[in-house]
Tab-separated table of C-alpha atoms in Angstrom:
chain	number	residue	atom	x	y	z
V	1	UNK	CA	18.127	-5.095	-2.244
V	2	UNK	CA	15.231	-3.781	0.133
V	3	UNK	CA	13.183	-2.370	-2.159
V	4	UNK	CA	10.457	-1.539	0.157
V	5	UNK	CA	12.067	-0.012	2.440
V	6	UNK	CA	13.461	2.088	-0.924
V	7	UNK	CA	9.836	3.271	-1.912
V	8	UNK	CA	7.769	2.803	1.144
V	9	UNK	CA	9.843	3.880	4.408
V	10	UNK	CA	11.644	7.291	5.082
V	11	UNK	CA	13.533	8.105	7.603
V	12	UNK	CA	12.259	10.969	9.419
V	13	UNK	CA	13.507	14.188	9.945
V	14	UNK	CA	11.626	16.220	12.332
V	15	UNK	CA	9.764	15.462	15.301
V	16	UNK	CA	6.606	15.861	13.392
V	17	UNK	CA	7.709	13.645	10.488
V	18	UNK	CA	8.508	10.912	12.663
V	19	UNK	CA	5.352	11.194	14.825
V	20	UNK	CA	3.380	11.009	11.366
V	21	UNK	CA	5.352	7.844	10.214
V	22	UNK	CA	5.203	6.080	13.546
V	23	UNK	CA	1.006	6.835	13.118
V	24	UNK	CA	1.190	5.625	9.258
V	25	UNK	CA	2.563	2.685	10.497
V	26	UNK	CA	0.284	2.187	13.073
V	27	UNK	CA	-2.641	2.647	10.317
V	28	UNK	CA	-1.205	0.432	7.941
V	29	UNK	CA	-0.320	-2.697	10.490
V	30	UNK	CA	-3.940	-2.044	11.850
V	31	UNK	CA	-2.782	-0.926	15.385
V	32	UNK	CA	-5.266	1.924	14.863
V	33	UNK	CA	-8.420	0.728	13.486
V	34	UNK	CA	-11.592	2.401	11.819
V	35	UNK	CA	-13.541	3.983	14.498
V	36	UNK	CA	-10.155	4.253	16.827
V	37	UNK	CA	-10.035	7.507	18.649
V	38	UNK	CA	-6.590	8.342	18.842
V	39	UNK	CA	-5.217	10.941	21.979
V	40	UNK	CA	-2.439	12.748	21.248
V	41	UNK	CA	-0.777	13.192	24.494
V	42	UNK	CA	-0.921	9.427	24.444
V	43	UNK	CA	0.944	9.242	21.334
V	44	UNK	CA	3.290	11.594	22.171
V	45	UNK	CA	4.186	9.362	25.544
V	46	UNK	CA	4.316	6.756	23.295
V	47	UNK	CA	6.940	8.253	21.181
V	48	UNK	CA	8.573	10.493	23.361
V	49	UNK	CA	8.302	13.834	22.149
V	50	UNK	CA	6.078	16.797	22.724
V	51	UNK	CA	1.865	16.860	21.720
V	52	UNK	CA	2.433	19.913	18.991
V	53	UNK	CA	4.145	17.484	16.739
V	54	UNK	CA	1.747	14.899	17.343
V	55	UNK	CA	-1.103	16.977	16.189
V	56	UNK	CA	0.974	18.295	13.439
V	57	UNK	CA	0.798	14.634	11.926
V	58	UNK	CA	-2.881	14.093	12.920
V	59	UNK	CA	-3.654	17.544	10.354
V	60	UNK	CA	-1.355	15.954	7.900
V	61	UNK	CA	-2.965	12.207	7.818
V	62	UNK	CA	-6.534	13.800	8.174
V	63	UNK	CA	-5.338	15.346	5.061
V	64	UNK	CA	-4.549	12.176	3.291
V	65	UNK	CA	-8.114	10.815	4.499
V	66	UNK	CA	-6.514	8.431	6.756
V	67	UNK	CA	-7.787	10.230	10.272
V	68	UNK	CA	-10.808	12.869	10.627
V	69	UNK	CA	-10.467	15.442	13.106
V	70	UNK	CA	-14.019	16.022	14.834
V	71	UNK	CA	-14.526	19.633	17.104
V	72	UNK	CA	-14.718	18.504	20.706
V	73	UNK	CA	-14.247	14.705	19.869
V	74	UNK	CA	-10.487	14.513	18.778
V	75	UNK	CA	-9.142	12.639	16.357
V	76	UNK	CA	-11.095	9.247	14.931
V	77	UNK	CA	-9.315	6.684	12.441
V	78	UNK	CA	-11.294	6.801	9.508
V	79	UNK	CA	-12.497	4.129	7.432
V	80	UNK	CA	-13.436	3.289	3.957
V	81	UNK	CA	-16.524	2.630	2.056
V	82	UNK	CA	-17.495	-0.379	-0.541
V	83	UNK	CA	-17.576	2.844	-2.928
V	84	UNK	CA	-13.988	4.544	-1.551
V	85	UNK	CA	-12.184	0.852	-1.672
V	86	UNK	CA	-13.576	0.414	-5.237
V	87	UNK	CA	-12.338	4.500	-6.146
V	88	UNK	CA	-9.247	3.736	-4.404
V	89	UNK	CA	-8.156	0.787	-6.666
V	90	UNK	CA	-9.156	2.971	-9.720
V	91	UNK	CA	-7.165	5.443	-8.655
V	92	UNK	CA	-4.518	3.019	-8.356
V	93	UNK	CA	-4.870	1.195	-11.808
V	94	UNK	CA	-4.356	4.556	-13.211
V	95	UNK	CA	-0.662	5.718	-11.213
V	96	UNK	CA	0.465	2.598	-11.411
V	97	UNK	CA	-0.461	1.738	-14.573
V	98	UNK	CA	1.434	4.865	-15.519
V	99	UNK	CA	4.576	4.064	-13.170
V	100	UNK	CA	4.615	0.597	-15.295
V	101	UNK	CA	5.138	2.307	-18.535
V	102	UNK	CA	7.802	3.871	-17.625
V	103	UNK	CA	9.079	2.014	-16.042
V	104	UNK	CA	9.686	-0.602	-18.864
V	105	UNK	CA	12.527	1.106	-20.689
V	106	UNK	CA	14.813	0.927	-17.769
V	107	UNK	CA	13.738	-2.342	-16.743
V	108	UNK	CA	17.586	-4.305	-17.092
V	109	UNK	CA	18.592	-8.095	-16.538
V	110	UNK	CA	19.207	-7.692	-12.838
V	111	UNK	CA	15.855	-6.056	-12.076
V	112	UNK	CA	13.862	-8.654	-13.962
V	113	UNK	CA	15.923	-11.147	-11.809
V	114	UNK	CA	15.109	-9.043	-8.369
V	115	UNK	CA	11.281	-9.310	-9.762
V	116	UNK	CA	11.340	-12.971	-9.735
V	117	UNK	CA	13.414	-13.437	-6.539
V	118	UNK	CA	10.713	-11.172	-5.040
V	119	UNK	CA	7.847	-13.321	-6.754
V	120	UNK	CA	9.052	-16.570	-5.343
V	121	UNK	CA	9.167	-14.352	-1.839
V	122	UNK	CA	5.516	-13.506	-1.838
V	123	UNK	CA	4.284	-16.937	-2.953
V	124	UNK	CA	6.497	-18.774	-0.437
V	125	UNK	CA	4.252	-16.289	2.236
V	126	UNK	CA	1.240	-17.211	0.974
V	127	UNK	CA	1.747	-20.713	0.700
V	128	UNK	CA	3.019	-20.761	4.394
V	129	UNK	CA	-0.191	-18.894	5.185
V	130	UNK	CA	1.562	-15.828	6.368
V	131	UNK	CA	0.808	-12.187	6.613
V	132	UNK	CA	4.304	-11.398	5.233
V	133	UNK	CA	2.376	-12.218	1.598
V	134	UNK	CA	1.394	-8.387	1.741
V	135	UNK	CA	4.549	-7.437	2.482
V	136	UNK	CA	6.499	-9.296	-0.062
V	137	UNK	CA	3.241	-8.182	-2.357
V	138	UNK	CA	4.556	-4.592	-1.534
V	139	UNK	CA	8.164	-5.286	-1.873
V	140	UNK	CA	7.556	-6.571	-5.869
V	141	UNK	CA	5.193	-3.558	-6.354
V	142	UNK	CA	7.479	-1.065	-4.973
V	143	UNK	CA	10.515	-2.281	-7.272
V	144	UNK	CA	8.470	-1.402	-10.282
V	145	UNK	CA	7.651	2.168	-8.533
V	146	UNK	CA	11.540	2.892	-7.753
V	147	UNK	CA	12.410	1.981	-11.628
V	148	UNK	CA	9.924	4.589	-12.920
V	149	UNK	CA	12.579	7.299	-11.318
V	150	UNK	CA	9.443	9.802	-10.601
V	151	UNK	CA	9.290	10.737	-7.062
V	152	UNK	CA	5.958	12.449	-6.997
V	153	UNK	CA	4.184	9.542	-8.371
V	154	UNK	CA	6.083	7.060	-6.254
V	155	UNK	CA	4.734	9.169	-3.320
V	156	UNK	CA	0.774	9.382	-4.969
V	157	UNK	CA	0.963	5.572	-4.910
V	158	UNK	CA	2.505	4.809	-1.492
V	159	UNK	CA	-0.148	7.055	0.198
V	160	UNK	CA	-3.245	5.281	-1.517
V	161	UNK	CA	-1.271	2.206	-0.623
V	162	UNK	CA	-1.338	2.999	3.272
V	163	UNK	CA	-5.342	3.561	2.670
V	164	UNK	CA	-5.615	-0.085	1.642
V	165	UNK	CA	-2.997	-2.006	3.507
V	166	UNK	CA	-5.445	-2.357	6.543
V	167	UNK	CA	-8.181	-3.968	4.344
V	168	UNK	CA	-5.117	-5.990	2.044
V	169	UNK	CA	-4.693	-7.301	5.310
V	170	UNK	CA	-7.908	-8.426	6.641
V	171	UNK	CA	-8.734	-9.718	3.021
V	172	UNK	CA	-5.964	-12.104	3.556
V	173	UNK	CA	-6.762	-13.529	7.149
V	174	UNK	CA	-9.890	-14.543	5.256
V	175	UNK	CA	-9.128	-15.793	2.233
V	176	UNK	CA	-7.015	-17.833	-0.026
V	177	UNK	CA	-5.376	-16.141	-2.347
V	178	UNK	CA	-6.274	-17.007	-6.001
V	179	UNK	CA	-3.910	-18.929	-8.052
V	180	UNK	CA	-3.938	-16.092	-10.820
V	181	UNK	CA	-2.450	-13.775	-8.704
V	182	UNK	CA	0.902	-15.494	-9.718
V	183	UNK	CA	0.201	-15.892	-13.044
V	184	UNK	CA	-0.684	-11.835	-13.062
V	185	UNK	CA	2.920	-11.023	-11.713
V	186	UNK	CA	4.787	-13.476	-14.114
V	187	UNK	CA	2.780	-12.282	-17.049
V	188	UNK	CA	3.983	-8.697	-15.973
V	189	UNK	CA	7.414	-9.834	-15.603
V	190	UNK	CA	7.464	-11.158	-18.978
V	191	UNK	CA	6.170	-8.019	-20.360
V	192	UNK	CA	8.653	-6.336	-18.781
V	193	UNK	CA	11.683	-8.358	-20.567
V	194	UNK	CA	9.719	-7.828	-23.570
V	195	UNK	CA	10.012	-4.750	-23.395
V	196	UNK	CA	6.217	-3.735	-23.925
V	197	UNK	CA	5.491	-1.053	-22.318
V	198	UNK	CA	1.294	-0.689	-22.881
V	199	UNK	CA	0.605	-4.620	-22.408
V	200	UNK	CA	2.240	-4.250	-18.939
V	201	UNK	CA	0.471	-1.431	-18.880
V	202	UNK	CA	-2.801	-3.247	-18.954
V	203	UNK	CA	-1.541	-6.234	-17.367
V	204	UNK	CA	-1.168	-4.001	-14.657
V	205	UNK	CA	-4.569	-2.111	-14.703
V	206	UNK	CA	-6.421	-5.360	-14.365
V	207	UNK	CA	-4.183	-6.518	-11.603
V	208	UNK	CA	-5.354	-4.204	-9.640
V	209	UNK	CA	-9.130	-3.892	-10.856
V	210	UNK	CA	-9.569	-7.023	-10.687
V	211	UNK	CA	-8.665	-6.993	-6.695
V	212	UNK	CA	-10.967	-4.176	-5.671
V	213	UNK	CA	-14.456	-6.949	-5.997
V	214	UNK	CA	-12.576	-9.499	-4.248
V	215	UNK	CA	-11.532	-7.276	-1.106
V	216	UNK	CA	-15.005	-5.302	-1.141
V	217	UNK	CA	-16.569	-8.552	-0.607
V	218	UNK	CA	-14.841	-9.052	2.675
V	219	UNK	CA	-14.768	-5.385	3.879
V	220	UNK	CA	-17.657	-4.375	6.457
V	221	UNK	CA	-20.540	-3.244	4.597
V	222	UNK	CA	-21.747	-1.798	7.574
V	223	UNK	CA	-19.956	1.175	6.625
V	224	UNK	CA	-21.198	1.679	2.766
Protein backbone atom coordinates (compact mmCIF):
# COMPACT_ATOMS: atom_id res chain seq x y z
CA UNK A 1 0.00 0.00 0.00
CA UNK A 2 1.14 3.65 -1.09
CA UNK A 3 -0.60 5.50 1.15
CA UNK A 4 0.82 8.75 0.22
CA UNK A 5 0.39 8.70 -2.93
CA UNK A 6 -3.50 7.75 -1.68
CA UNK A 7 -3.88 11.12 0.32
CA UNK A 8 -1.23 13.36 -1.01
CA UNK A 9 -0.91 12.95 -4.99
CA UNK A 10 -3.76 13.28 -7.66
CA UNK A 11 -3.59 12.71 -10.86
CA UNK A 12 -4.46 15.62 -12.83
CA UNK A 13 -7.06 16.28 -15.06
CA UNK A 14 -6.79 19.43 -16.89
CA UNK A 15 -4.02 21.34 -18.13
CA UNK A 16 -4.43 23.71 -15.31
CA UNK A 17 -4.60 21.00 -12.64
CA UNK A 18 -1.52 19.52 -13.70
CA UNK A 19 0.39 22.83 -14.10
CA UNK A 20 -0.76 23.55 -10.35
CA UNK A 21 0.49 20.06 -9.11
CA UNK A 22 3.74 20.13 -11.04
CA UNK A 23 4.17 23.91 -9.07
CA UNK A 24 2.96 22.23 -5.59
CA UNK A 25 5.52 19.94 -6.09
CA UNK A 26 8.00 22.23 -6.92
CA UNK A 27 7.02 24.23 -3.55
CA UNK A 28 7.02 21.37 -1.45
CA UNK A 29 10.60 19.71 -2.70
CA UNK A 30 11.91 23.39 -2.38
CA UNK A 31 12.62 23.83 -6.18
CA UNK A 32 10.85 27.18 -5.71
CA UNK A 33 11.98 28.90 -2.71
CA UNK A 34 10.71 31.97 -0.56
CA UNK A 35 11.52 35.03 -2.43
CA UNK A 36 11.56 32.89 -5.95
CA UNK A 37 9.97 34.83 -8.71
CA UNK A 38 8.39 32.40 -10.76
CA UNK A 39 7.65 33.29 -14.90
CA UNK A 40 5.01 31.67 -16.28
CA UNK A 41 5.93 31.29 -19.82
CA UNK A 42 8.90 29.55 -18.27
CA UNK A 43 6.78 27.14 -16.55
CA UNK A 44 4.70 26.53 -19.20
CA UNK A 45 8.01 25.51 -21.46
CA UNK A 46 8.79 23.58 -18.71
CA UNK A 47 5.68 21.60 -18.79
CA UNK A 48 4.62 21.86 -22.15
CA UNK A 49 1.43 23.43 -22.33
CA UNK A 50 0.09 26.88 -22.91
CA UNK A 51 0.76 30.20 -20.21
CA UNK A 52 -3.29 30.56 -19.45
CA UNK A 53 -3.13 27.38 -17.49
CA UNK A 54 -0.06 28.27 -15.89
CA UNK A 55 -1.46 31.40 -14.46
CA UNK A 56 -4.62 29.63 -13.70
CA UNK A 57 -2.52 27.62 -11.01
CA UNK A 58 -0.45 30.68 -9.91
CA UNK A 59 -4.32 32.39 -8.82
CA UNK A 60 -5.10 29.09 -7.30
CA UNK A 61 -1.73 28.58 -5.06
CA UNK A 62 -1.72 32.44 -4.32
CA UNK A 63 -4.98 31.44 -2.97
CA UNK A 64 -3.70 28.79 -0.69
CA UNK A 65 -0.91 31.40 0.49
CA UNK A 66 1.71 29.44 -1.13
CA UNK A 67 2.60 32.25 -4.06
CA UNK A 68 1.63 36.15 -3.98
CA UNK A 69 0.87 37.73 -7.11
CA UNK A 70 2.42 41.41 -7.09
CA UNK A 71 0.98 44.16 -10.07
CA UNK A 72 3.89 44.64 -12.44
CA UNK A 73 6.27 42.18 -10.52
CA UNK A 74 4.69 38.67 -11.29
CA UNK A 75 4.44 36.04 -9.25
CA UNK A 76 6.90 35.67 -5.91
CA UNK A 77 7.01 32.31 -3.74
CA UNK A 78 5.92 33.32 -0.53
CA UNK A 79 7.24 32.51 2.71
CA UNK A 80 6.28 32.04 6.25
CA UNK A 81 6.69 33.84 9.44
CA UNK A 82 7.92 32.55 13.12
CA UNK A 83 4.12 33.61 13.84
CA UNK A 84 2.46 31.78 10.44
CA UNK A 85 4.75 28.43 11.13
CA UNK A 86 3.56 28.51 14.79
CA UNK A 87 -0.50 29.26 13.39
CA UNK A 88 0.12 26.72 10.87
CA UNK A 89 0.87 23.81 13.32
CA UNK A 90 -2.21 24.97 15.39
CA UNK A 91 -4.16 24.78 12.67
CA UNK A 92 -2.89 21.45 12.15
CA UNK A 93 -3.24 20.01 15.78
CA UNK A 94 -6.79 20.88 15.38
CA UNK A 95 -7.72 18.85 11.64
CA UNK A 96 -5.72 16.33 12.48
CA UNK A 97 -6.50 15.91 15.77
CA UNK A 98 -10.03 15.63 14.47
CA UNK A 99 -9.06 13.18 11.45
CA UNK A 100 -7.52 10.93 14.47
CA UNK A 101 -10.78 10.54 16.17
CA UNK A 102 -12.31 9.30 13.62
CA UNK A 103 -10.38 7.70 12.48
CA UNK A 104 -10.05 5.23 15.47
CA UNK A 105 -13.23 3.24 14.98
CA UNK A 106 -12.19 1.95 11.66
CA UNK A 107 -8.75 1.50 12.58
CA UNK A 108 -8.55 -2.77 11.86
CA UNK A 109 -5.58 -5.33 12.41
CA UNK A 110 -4.07 -4.75 9.00
CA UNK A 111 -3.93 -0.96 9.30
CA UNK A 112 -2.32 -1.02 12.72
CA UNK A 113 0.18 -3.45 11.00
CA UNK A 114 0.66 -0.90 7.81
CA UNK A 115 1.25 1.84 10.78
CA UNK A 116 4.12 0.00 12.14
CA UNK A 117 5.60 -1.19 8.80
CA UNK A 118 5.46 2.55 7.97
CA UNK A 119 7.06 3.48 11.48
CA UNK A 120 10.01 1.22 11.04
CA UNK A 121 10.15 3.06 7.32
CA UNK A 122 10.59 6.54 8.67
CA UNK A 123 13.03 5.61 11.44
CA UNK A 124 15.18 3.47 9.12
CA UNK A 125 15.37 7.22 7.05
CA UNK A 126 16.30 8.98 9.79
CA UNK A 127 18.74 6.78 11.12
CA UNK A 128 20.41 6.58 7.60
CA UNK A 129 20.35 10.38 7.71
CA UNK A 130 18.06 10.70 4.79
CA UNK A 131 15.57 13.18 3.54
CA UNK A 132 13.16 10.30 2.74
CA UNK A 133 12.39 10.63 6.86
CA UNK A 134 9.77 13.36 5.72
CA UNK A 135 8.48 11.37 3.32
CA UNK A 136 7.97 8.21 5.18
CA UNK A 137 6.82 10.92 8.08
CA UNK A 138 4.06 11.78 5.45
CA UNK A 139 3.34 8.34 4.33
CA UNK A 140 2.35 7.25 8.31
CA UNK A 141 0.43 10.58 8.63
CA UNK A 142 -1.45 10.23 5.52
CA UNK A 143 -2.66 6.53 6.44
CA UNK A 144 -4.38 7.94 9.45
CA UNK A 145 -5.97 10.80 7.05
CA UNK A 146 -7.28 8.09 4.37
CA UNK A 147 -8.94 5.97 7.43
CA UNK A 148 -10.94 9.02 8.60
CA UNK A 149 -12.99 8.51 5.06
CA UNK A 150 -13.61 12.54 4.96
CA UNK A 151 -12.37 13.98 1.84
CA UNK A 152 -12.68 17.63 2.65
CA UNK A 153 -10.62 17.36 5.68
CA UNK A 154 -8.09 15.06 4.06
CA UNK A 155 -7.74 17.94 1.52
CA UNK A 156 -7.62 20.96 4.57
CA UNK A 157 -4.66 18.95 5.90
CA UNK A 158 -2.66 18.11 2.75
CA UNK A 159 -2.70 21.85 1.74
CA UNK A 160 -1.32 23.15 5.21
CA UNK A 161 0.99 20.21 4.77
CA UNK A 162 2.51 21.60 1.38
CA UNK A 163 2.94 25.08 3.47
CA UNK A 164 5.32 23.27 5.82
CA UNK A 165 7.05 20.60 3.87
CA UNK A 166 9.72 23.21 2.68
CA UNK A 167 10.60 24.18 6.32
CA UNK A 168 10.01 20.06 7.54
CA UNK A 169 12.69 19.86 5.23
CA UNK A 170 15.26 22.32 6.06
CA UNK A 171 14.54 21.50 9.84
CA UNK A 172 15.87 18.14 9.06
CA UNK A 173 19.19 18.99 7.09
CA UNK A 174 19.89 20.65 10.42
CA UNK A 175 18.99 18.66 12.98
CA UNK A 176 18.72 15.34 14.61
CA UNK A 177 15.64 14.24 15.07
CA UNK A 178 14.59 13.68 18.75
CA UNK A 179 14.27 10.26 20.05
CA UNK A 180 10.55 11.00 21.19
CA UNK A 181 9.44 11.40 17.93
CA UNK A 182 9.23 7.51 17.86
CA UNK A 183 7.94 7.09 21.01
CA UNK A 184 5.02 9.81 19.87
CA UNK A 185 4.04 7.52 16.83
CA UNK A 186 4.09 4.17 18.84
CA UNK A 187 2.16 5.73 21.65
CA UNK A 188 -0.42 6.74 18.87
CA UNK A 189 -0.36 3.40 17.44
CA UNK A 190 -1.18 1.89 20.63
CA UNK A 191 -4.00 4.17 21.13
CA UNK A 192 -5.20 3.30 18.08
CA UNK A 193 -5.50 -0.66 18.90
CA UNK A 194 -6.97 0.51 22.00
CA UNK A 195 -9.37 1.82 20.55
CA UNK A 196 -9.31 5.37 22.32
CA UNK A 197 -10.32 7.68 20.33
CA UNK A 198 -9.65 11.23 22.57
CA UNK A 199 -6.11 10.00 24.01
CA UNK A 200 -5.00 9.65 20.34
CA UNK A 201 -6.64 12.53 20.02
CA UNK A 202 -4.28 14.36 22.27
CA UNK A 203 -1.46 12.23 21.57
CA UNK A 204 -1.84 13.67 18.37
CA UNK A 205 -2.32 17.43 19.23
CA UNK A 206 0.96 17.47 21.06
CA UNK A 207 2.70 15.70 18.26
CA UNK A 208 2.31 18.30 16.33
CA UNK A 209 2.54 21.31 18.92
CA UNK A 210 5.21 20.19 20.18
CA UNK A 211 7.09 20.42 16.56
CA UNK A 212 6.14 23.97 15.71
CA UNK A 213 9.18 25.46 18.63
CA UNK A 214 11.56 23.06 17.34
CA UNK A 215 11.22 24.04 13.49
CA UNK A 216 10.70 27.90 14.35
CA UNK A 217 14.00 27.75 15.89
CA UNK A 218 15.67 26.86 12.65
CA UNK A 219 13.43 28.88 10.25
CA UNK A 220 14.91 32.42 9.11
CA UNK A 221 13.88 34.94 11.49
CA UNK A 222 14.73 37.38 9.10
CA UNK A 223 11.35 37.11 7.90
CA UNK A 224 9.22 37.46 11.37
Amino acid sequence: MNSLTTSFEQVPSTAEEEAYLYLQTGLRLCRYKPGDRLIPEEIAAEIGMSRMPVREAFRRLAAEGLLTLRPNRGCVVAGLTLDEIYETFEIRSVLEGLAVRLAVPKMDADAILELERLLDRMERAGQAGSSDWVVRHQEFHALIYKMSGRPKLIRKINALHVVIEPYMRFWFDYVEKPLSARQEHEHLIQAFAQGDALHADRIMQQHILGTAPLLAEFASPGRR
